[in-house]
Coordinates of C-alpha atoms and ligand atoms in Angstrom, one line a residue:
M1 CA 3.1 17.3 28.6
S2 CA 0.1 19.4 26.3
G3 CA 0.4 22.6 27.0
T4 CA -3.5 22.9 26.7
S5 CA -6.0 23.3 29.2
Q6 CA -7.6 20.5 27.9
G7 CA -4.6 18.7 28.1
R8 CA -4.1 19.8 32.0
A9 CA -7.3 18.8 32.9
S10 CA -7.2 15.3 31.5
A11 CA -3.8 14.6 33.4
A12 CA -5.7 16.1 36.7
V13 CA -8.4 13.4 35.9
A14 CA -5.9 10.8 35.9
Q15 CA -3.9 12.0 38.8
S16 CA -7.1 12.1 40.9
K17 CA -8.2 8.4 39.7
E18 CA -4.6 7.4 41.0
K19 CA -5.1 9.4 44.5
S20 CA -8.2 8.1 45.2
T21 CA -7.9 4.1 44.5
G22 CA -3.8 4.6 45.3
K23 CA -3.7 2.3 42.1
K24 CA -2.2 3.9 38.9
E25 CA -5.2 4.2 35.8
K26 CA -4.3 1.3 33.7
L27 CA -3.4 2.6 30.2
D28 CA -5.7 1.7 27.5
L29 CA -4.1 -0.7 25.7
K30 CA -5.8 -0.6 21.8
P31 CA -4.1 1.6 19.1
P32 CA -6.1 4.7 18.2
K33 CA -9.5 4.3 16.9
G34 CA -9.3 3.2 13.2
T35 CA -5.5 2.1 13.4
R36 CA -3.6 -1.4 13.5
D37 CA -0.7 -2.4 15.6
F38 CA 1.6 -5.0 13.5
Y39 CA 2.6 -7.5 15.5
P40 CA 6.0 -9.5 14.2
E41 CA 3.2 -12.3 12.8
D42 CA 1.6 -9.2 11.3
M43 CA 5.0 -7.5 9.8
R44 CA 5.5 -11.1 8.0
M45 CA 2.5 -10.9 5.8
R46 CA 2.9 -7.0 5.3
N47 CA 6.6 -7.5 4.3
W48 CA 5.6 -10.4 2.1
L49 CA 3.2 -8.1 0.1
F50 CA 5.4 -4.9 0.4
G51 CA 8.3 -7.2 -1.0
H52 CA 6.1 -8.1 -4.2
W53 CA 5.0 -4.3 -4.9
K54 CA 8.7 -3.3 -4.5
D55 CA 9.8 -6.6 -6.5
V56 CA 7.3 -5.7 -9.6
A57 CA 8.2 -1.8 -9.0
R58 CA 11.9 -2.6 -9.7
L59 CA 10.9 -5.0 -12.6
H60 CA 9.4 -1.8 -14.4
G61 CA 12.4 0.4 -14.0
F62 CA 10.6 2.3 -10.7
E63 CA 12.5 4.0 -8.1
E64 CA 11.1 4.6 -4.9
Y65 CA 10.4 7.9 -3.3
D66 CA 8.9 8.9 0.0
A67 CA 7.4 12.1 1.3
P68 CA 5.8 13.2 4.8
V69 CA 2.8 12.0 6.3
L70 CA 2.0 15.4 7.3
E71 CA 1.4 17.8 4.5
S72 CA -0.1 21.4 4.3
E73 CA -3.7 21.2 4.4
E74 CA -3.8 23.0 1.3
L75 CA -2.7 20.0 -1.1
Y76 CA -5.9 18.1 -0.5
I77 CA -8.5 21.5 -0.6
R78 CA -10.3 20.6 -3.7
K79 CA -14.0 22.1 -4.3
A80 CA -15.0 19.0 -6.2
G81 CA -16.7 17.2 -3.0
E82 CA -14.5 14.3 -3.3
E83 CA -14.9 11.7 0.4
V84 CA -11.3 11.9 0.3
T85 CA -11.1 15.7 0.8
Q86 CA -14.3 15.4 2.9
Q87 CA -12.7 13.3 5.4
L88 CA -9.4 15.0 6.1
Y89 CA -7.3 13.8 9.1
N90 CA -6.3 17.5 9.4
F91 CA -5.9 20.2 12.1
E92 CA -4.4 23.3 13.1
D93 CA -0.4 22.6 14.6
K94 CA 1.0 24.5 17.1
G95 CA 2.4 27.3 14.6
E96 CA -1.4 27.4 13.9
R97 CA -0.7 26.0 10.3
R98 CA -3.5 23.9 8.9
V99 CA -2.2 20.8 8.2
S100 CA -3.3 17.3 7.4
L101 CA -2.3 13.6 7.7
R102 CA -2.1 12.6 3.8
P103 CA -5.2 10.6 2.8
E104 CA -3.4 9.7 -0.8
M105 CA 0.2 10.2 -1.7
T106 CA -0.5 12.0 -5.4
P107 CA -0.5 15.3 -4.3
S108 CA 2.8 15.0 -2.2
L109 CA 4.2 13.6 -5.3
A110 CA 3.3 16.4 -7.6
R111 CA 4.5 18.7 -5.0
M112 CA 7.8 17.0 -5.5
V113 CA 7.9 17.2 -8.9
M114 CA 6.8 20.5 -9.3
A115 CA 9.4 21.3 -6.8
R116 CA 12.2 19.9 -9.2
G117 CA 10.4 21.4 -12.3
K118 CA 12.6 21.6 -15.4
S119 CA 15.7 20.1 -13.7
L120 CA 13.6 17.0 -13.2
T121 CA 14.7 13.7 -15.8
L122 CA 11.5 13.0 -17.9
P123 CA 9.8 10.0 -17.8
V124 CA 9.7 9.9 -14.5
K125 CA 8.8 6.4 -13.0
W126 CA 7.9 6.4 -9.4
F127 CA 6.8 4.3 -6.6
S128 CA 5.8 4.2 -3.1
I129 CA 4.3 2.6 -0.2
P130 CA 3.0 5.2 1.9
Q131 CA 0.4 4.8 4.9
C132 CA -2.5 7.2 4.2
W133 CA -4.8 8.4 6.6
R134 CA -8.5 9.6 6.5
Y135 CA -10.9 10.8 9.6
E136 CA -14.3 9.2 8.9
R137 CA -16.6 8.9 12.3
M138 CA -16.3 5.4 13.3
T139 CA -20.2 4.9 12.6
R140 CA -19.2 2.0 10.2
G141 CA -16.1 0.9 12.1
R142 CA -14.1 1.7 9.0
R143 CA -10.1 2.0 9.2
R144 CA -8.7 5.4 9.5
E145 CA -5.3 3.9 7.9
H146 CA -3.8 2.1 4.9
Y147 CA -1.0 1.1 3.1
Q148 CA -1.1 2.1 -0.6
W149 CA 1.4 1.4 -3.1
N150 CA 1.6 4.0 -5.6
M151 CA 3.1 3.6 -9.4
D152 CA 3.5 7.1 -11.1
I153 CA 4.8 7.8 -14.6
W154 CA 5.5 11.7 -15.3
G155 CA 6.1 13.3 -18.7
V156 CA 4.6 10.5 -20.7
P157 CA 1.4 12.1 -22.7
G158 CA 0.8 8.5 -24.7
I159 CA -1.4 5.7 -23.9
E160 CA 1.8 3.5 -23.5
A161 CA 2.0 4.7 -20.0
E162 CA -1.2 3.3 -18.9
A163 CA -0.4 0.1 -20.6
E164 CA 3.0 -0.1 -18.4
L165 CA 1.1 0.3 -15.1
L166 CA -1.6 -2.2 -15.8
S167 CA 1.4 -4.4 -16.9
A168 CA 2.5 -4.0 -13.2
I169 CA -1.0 -4.2 -11.8
V170 CA -1.4 -7.7 -13.7
T171 CA 2.3 -8.8 -12.9
F172 CA 1.7 -8.5 -9.5
F173 CA -1.5 -10.4 -9.4
K174 CA 0.2 -13.2 -11.2
R175 CA 2.9 -13.3 -8.7
V176 CA 0.5 -13.7 -5.9
G177 CA -1.4 -16.3 -7.9
I178 CA -4.4 -14.3 -8.7
T179 CA -6.0 -14.7 -12.2
S180 CA -7.7 -13.1 -14.6
Q181 CA -10.7 -15.8 -13.4
D182 CA -10.2 -13.9 -9.9
V183 CA -9.8 -10.8 -10.9
G184 CA -10.6 -8.3 -13.9
I185 CA -9.4 -4.6 -14.4
K186 CA -12.2 -2.3 -15.7
V187 CA -11.1 0.6 -18.2
N188 CA -12.6 3.7 -19.3
S189 CA -11.6 7.4 -20.4
R190 CA -13.3 10.0 -18.7
A191 CA -12.7 11.7 -21.9
V192 CA -15.7 10.0 -23.1
L193 CA -17.8 11.9 -20.7
S194 CA -15.8 15.0 -21.5
E195 CA -16.6 14.8 -25.3
V196 CA -20.1 14.2 -24.7
L197 CA -20.5 16.6 -22.3
T198 CA -18.8 19.4 -24.1
A199 CA -20.7 18.1 -27.2
M200 CA -23.7 19.1 -25.0
G201 CA -22.5 22.7 -23.9
V202 CA -21.4 22.0 -20.4
P203 CA -18.4 23.9 -19.3
A204 CA -15.1 22.5 -18.7
D205 CA -15.1 24.0 -14.9
K206 CA -18.2 21.7 -14.2
F207 CA -16.5 18.0 -15.3
A208 CA -14.7 17.1 -12.3
A209 CA -17.3 17.7 -9.8
T210 CA -19.6 15.7 -12.3
C211 CA -17.6 12.9 -12.6
V212 CA -17.1 12.7 -8.6
L213 CA -21.1 12.4 -8.7
V214 CA -20.9 9.7 -11.5
D215 CA -18.6 7.8 -9.3
K216 CA -21.2 7.6 -6.4
L217 CA -23.5 6.1 -8.8
E218 CA -21.8 3.0 -7.9
K219 CA -23.1 3.2 -4.4
V220 CA -26.2 5.6 -4.5
K221 CA -29.3 6.1 -7.1
L222 CA -29.6 8.7 -9.6
D223 CA -32.3 10.3 -7.8
D224 CA -30.2 10.6 -4.6
I225 CA -27.8 12.7 -6.6
R226 CA -29.9 14.2 -9.4
G227 CA -30.4 17.5 -7.1
E228 CA -26.6 17.7 -6.8
M229 CA -26.3 17.5 -10.7
Q230 CA -28.7 19.9 -11.4
E231 CA -27.1 22.2 -9.2
L232 CA -24.2 21.8 -11.5
G233 CA -26.2 23.2 -14.3
L234 CA -26.8 19.8 -16.1
T235 CA -30.2 19.6 -17.4
D236 CA -32.3 16.6 -17.2
E237 CA -31.6 16.2 -20.9
I238 CA -27.9 15.9 -20.3
I239 CA -28.2 13.9 -17.2
T240 CA -30.2 11.5 -19.4
K241 CA -27.4 11.3 -22.0
L242 CA -24.9 11.2 -19.1
V243 CA -26.7 8.1 -17.7
A244 CA -26.9 6.3 -21.4
T245 CA -23.0 7.2 -22.1
L246 CA -22.4 5.1 -19.0
S247 CA -24.3 2.2 -19.8
I248 CA -22.3 1.6 -23.1
K249 CA -20.9 -2.0 -23.4
D250 CA -18.5 -2.2 -25.6
L251 CA -16.0 -0.3 -28.1
D252 CA -18.0 -0.5 -31.3
A253 CA -21.4 1.1 -29.2
L254 CA -19.0 4.0 -28.2
E255 CA -18.1 4.4 -31.7
Q256 CA -21.9 5.2 -32.1
T257 CA -22.2 7.5 -29.6
L258 CA -18.3 9.5 -30.1
G259 CA -18.1 8.9 -33.9
N260 CA -14.9 7.2 -35.5
G261 CA -13.2 10.4 -35.0
S262 CA -13.0 10.4 -31.0
K263 CA -9.7 11.0 -29.4
A264 CA -11.0 8.9 -26.3
L265 CA -12.2 6.0 -28.5
A266 CA -8.8 5.8 -30.2
Q267 CA -6.8 6.0 -27.0
L268 CA -8.9 2.8 -25.5
K269 CA -8.6 0.7 -28.7
Q270 CA -4.7 1.4 -28.7
L271 CA -4.5 0.6 -25.1
M272 CA -6.6 -3.0 -25.9
E273 CA -4.2 -3.8 -28.8
Y274 CA -1.0 -3.0 -26.1
A275 CA -2.5 -5.4 -23.7
E276 CA -2.8 -8.2 -26.2
A277 CA 1.0 -7.5 -26.9
Y278 CA 1.3 -7.7 -23.1
G279 CA -0.6 -11.0 -22.8
F280 CA -2.9 -9.4 -20.5
R281 CA -5.6 -8.3 -22.9
D282 CA -8.1 -11.4 -20.8
W283 CA -7.5 -9.2 -18.0
L284 CA -9.0 -6.1 -19.1
I285 CA -13.0 -5.1 -19.4
F286 CA -14.3 -1.9 -21.2
D287 CA -17.0 -0.2 -18.7
A288 CA -17.9 3.0 -19.6
S289 CA -19.5 3.7 -16.0
V290 CA -16.2 3.9 -14.5
V291 CA -14.9 7.2 -13.4
R292 CA -13.2 6.9 -10.3
G293 CA -13.7 9.2 -7.7
L294 CA -10.6 11.9 -7.4
A295 CA -11.6 14.7 -8.8
Y296 CA -8.2 15.5 -10.6
Y297 CA -8.4 12.5 -13.4
T298 CA -8.3 13.7 -17.0
G299 CA -8.1 10.6 -19.1
V300 CA -7.9 6.9 -19.1
V301 CA -9.1 5.8 -15.7
F302 CA -9.0 1.8 -14.3
E303 CA -9.9 -0.2 -11.1
G304 CA -9.2 -4.0 -10.4
F305 CA -12.0 -5.6 -9.1
D306 CA -13.0 -9.2 -7.7
R307 CA -15.0 -11.1 -10.2
K308 CA -17.1 -12.5 -7.1
G309 CA -18.1 -8.9 -6.8
E310 CA -17.5 -9.5 -2.9
L311 CA -15.4 -6.8 -2.4
R312 CA -14.6 -3.3 -2.9
A313 CA -12.1 -2.0 -5.8
I314 CA -8.8 -3.7 -5.3
C315 CA -6.9 -1.0 -7.0
G316 CA -7.6 1.9 -9.0
G317 CA -6.0 4.9 -10.9
G318 CA -5.9 7.0 -14.1
R319 CA -4.7 10.0 -16.0
Y320 CA -4.2 13.1 -14.4
D321 CA -2.5 15.5 -16.9
E322 CA -3.8 18.8 -15.0
L323 CA -3.1 18.3 -11.4
L324 CA 0.1 20.6 -11.6
A325 CA -2.0 23.5 -13.7
T326 CA -4.3 23.1 -10.3
F327 CA -1.0 23.5 -7.8
G328 CA -0.4 26.9 -10.2
G329 CA 2.6 25.1 -12.2
E330 CA 3.0 24.1 -15.6
P331 CA 1.2 21.2 -16.8
L332 CA 2.9 17.9 -16.9
P333 CA 1.5 14.7 -18.3
A334 CA 1.1 11.9 -15.3
V335 CA -1.0 8.8 -14.5
G336 CA -0.6 6.6 -11.8
F337 CA -2.5 3.9 -9.4
G338 CA -3.3 3.3 -6.0
F339 CA -3.5 0.0 -4.4
G340 CA -4.3 -0.5 -0.7
D341 CA -3.1 -3.3 1.4
A342 CA -6.5 -4.0 2.8
V343 CA -9.1 -5.4 0.3
I344 CA -6.0 -7.4 -1.3
A345 CA -5.2 -9.3 2.2
E346 CA -9.1 -9.9 2.1
L347 CA -8.9 -11.4 -1.4
L348 CA -5.7 -13.6 -1.1
K349 CA -7.3 -15.1 2.1
D350 CA -10.6 -15.9 0.5
R351 CA -8.6 -17.8 -2.4
N352 CA -6.7 -19.3 0.3
L353 CA -3.2 -17.8 -1.4
L354 CA -1.3 -16.7 1.8
P355 CA 1.9 -18.1 1.9
N356 CA 2.5 -20.0 5.5
F357 CA 5.0 -17.3 6.9
D358 CA 7.8 -18.5 8.5
N359 CA 8.5 -18.2 12.1
N360 CA 11.6 -15.5 13.0
K361 CA 13.8 -17.8 11.3
V362 CA 17.9 -17.2 12.8
D363 CA 20.4 -19.7 11.4
V364 CA 21.9 -20.2 14.6
V365 CA 21.4 -20.2 18.4
V366 CA 24.6 -19.4 20.3
F367 CA 24.2 -20.8 23.6
P368 CA 26.6 -20.2 26.5
L369 CA 26.5 -23.0 29.2
S370 CA 27.2 -20.5 32.1
P371 CA 27.4 -16.8 32.5
S372 CA 31.4 -17.3 33.0
V373 CA 32.0 -17.8 29.0
Y374 CA 29.0 -15.0 28.0
A375 CA 32.0 -13.2 26.7
S376 CA 33.4 -16.2 24.4
A377 CA 29.7 -16.7 23.5
A378 CA 29.2 -12.9 22.4
A379 CA 32.5 -13.0 20.8
V380 CA 31.0 -15.8 18.6
S381 CA 27.8 -14.5 17.6
G382 CA 30.0 -11.4 16.1
V383 CA 31.7 -13.7 14.2
V384 CA 29.0 -15.6 12.5
R385 CA 27.1 -12.2 12.1
S386 CA 30.1 -10.9 10.0
K387 CA 29.7 -13.8 7.5
S388 CA 26.1 -12.6 7.3
I389 CA 25.0 -15.7 9.2
S390 CA 21.9 -14.7 11.8
S391 CA 22.7 -15.3 15.3
D392 CA 20.5 -15.5 18.2
L393 CA 22.4 -15.0 21.6
V394 CA 21.1 -16.5 24.5
L395 CA 21.1 -13.5 27.1
E396 CA 20.3 -15.2 30.0
D397 CA 21.3 -18.3 32.5
K398 CA 19.2 -21.0 31.1
K399 CA 19.7 -24.9 30.9
M400 CA 20.1 -26.7 27.9
K401 CA 16.6 -27.9 27.2
W402 CA 15.6 -24.6 27.0
A403 CA 18.1 -23.9 24.6
F404 CA 17.0 -26.7 22.1
K405 CA 13.5 -25.6 22.6
H406 CA 14.4 -21.9 21.6
A407 CA 16.2 -22.9 18.6
E408 CA 13.3 -25.3 17.7
R409 CA 11.1 -22.1 18.1
L410 CA 13.2 -19.6 16.1
G411 CA 13.7 -22.7 13.7
A412 CA 17.3 -22.2 13.7
S413 CA 19.5 -24.9 11.8
H414 CA 22.3 -24.9 14.1
L415 CA 22.9 -24.3 18.0
V416 CA 26.5 -23.3 18.9
I417 CA 27.2 -24.6 22.8
I418 CA 29.9 -22.4 24.5
G419 CA 31.9 -24.3 27.5
E420 CA 34.1 -23.5 29.8
D421 CA 36.2 -26.8 29.0
E422 CA 35.5 -26.0 25.5
I423 CA 37.0 -22.7 25.6
A424 CA 39.9 -23.7 27.4
K425 CA 40.5 -25.8 24.4
G426 CA 39.6 -23.1 22.1
I427 CA 36.8 -25.0 20.6
V428 CA 32.7 -24.8 20.5
Q429 CA 30.4 -27.5 20.1
V430 CA 28.2 -27.2 17.0
K431 CA 25.1 -29.6 16.6
N432 CA 23.3 -29.6 13.5
L433 CA 19.8 -29.9 14.7
A434 CA 18.2 -31.3 11.7
K435 CA 20.7 -34.1 11.5
G436 CA 21.2 -34.5 15.5
E437 CA 25.0 -34.2 14.6
Q438 CA 27.3 -32.4 16.8
V439 CA 31.1 -31.9 16.5
E440 CA 33.7 -29.9 18.0
V441 CA 35.0 -27.4 15.8
E442 CA 37.5 -24.2 16.4
V443 CA 36.6 -21.1 17.3
S444 CA 38.3 -19.5 14.6
K445 CA 36.6 -21.8 11.9
V446 CA 32.9 -21.9 13.2
S447 CA 31.4 -19.3 11.1
D448 CA 33.2 -21.1 7.9
F449 CA 32.0 -24.4 9.2
I450 CA 28.5 -23.2 9.7
A451 CA 28.3 -21.2 6.4
E452 CA 29.5 -24.6 4.4
Q453 CA 26.7 -26.6 6.1
L454 CA 23.9 -23.8 5.5
A455 CA 25.1 -23.5 1.9
S456 CA 24.6 -27.8 1.7
Ligands
LIG1 O1 -9.6 4.4 0.2 C1 -9.6 5.7 0.6 C2 -8.8 5.8 2.2 C3 -7.8 6.9 2.2 C4 -7.2 6.9 3.7 C5 -7.3 5.8 4.4 C6 -8.0 5.1 4.1 BR1 -8.3 3.6 5.3 N1 -9.0 4.6 3.0

């Protein structure tokens, strides 16, 4: 019971409703606004998706980590005006601490890496699939939570780390049947803008906020944010040069702007060469307008997109070498990406690439013909389970017809029928539901018999 006056008031209202009608106020059965229930049929799809994410992470030698969904709010207090920090699901807890449901995983990861400090063996290649939260006024009916596959490499300053992460993204797409005709990955580097803005005298401490504003140009017109750019000290001349830089179409044109001594250019060229070597060059597109919306990116950034242009970004990431420094720690090179569960689900549905998810699929149903043999049925269930054969034990006094229907519903391959006469003889009836054959099997041999049948 909530100790707050508001909590007591709402309990009183509910009670008064109950008194006046005598009926209990019916509970609202919907999940909280912006959140989802995952019924078993939903979990089959989610487990399939997460299973691919975990497989791909392991194929790339990554290890799984996790962190609390609740973090200190200060992890996310950044002054760059990002949407993700303006929509924190934050509150003051009963200990008067300012906390927040995590809107992203990277700050938690940075906190964990920083906590281990020099004791951490580098490079770190870690992945996680956290549920992340935002509190957005539900004007647009958008969700407030999603699951986001995170893959990060810490301690590798070279572009090889970005190439490995792009390999993981492409490996996932290929595993689920998505091709480079369906999806592309836009690639750029914030170092491009940094070189241009630095050359024009823009102070480094304006860079992150400038990038956050530039990212908004995907959705709003330049004139809608020109004022904010000017507040950052960007003159019209700088804004014009900035916009011209964003529209550069290829690396040759980029060389014209940055010169052939540019580090940003060299890294992008090297990344494209590695992509050729991995065999996923055709997935990549240089796009100078991509900067992503998180303040802490400092180098290469990338985002997966559907080539039909119907969906929001599928995934995105980039290099964030200075994040630990913003937490008061020693800088450590880092690059990572986030891959949400919502847009990919829409894409897979649109492309008809979602498999038919099997039903519950147990191997056998163990069916006691009467309550008097329930204990024997439970014993048989235990034995088959000890041999890693999944068993649905019928818990109530049911008819044979129900048991057959139940076994069919569960996709079971065998029905193990336990009767008084059979138990007296130390046997059970095992019916192979596909072949329709029924045989008597000694109780002690049931699990081996079924294991052989399942293996054949
Ligand atoms: O993509 C940003 C974001 C963060 C948390 C939750 C959701 Br839904 N979306």
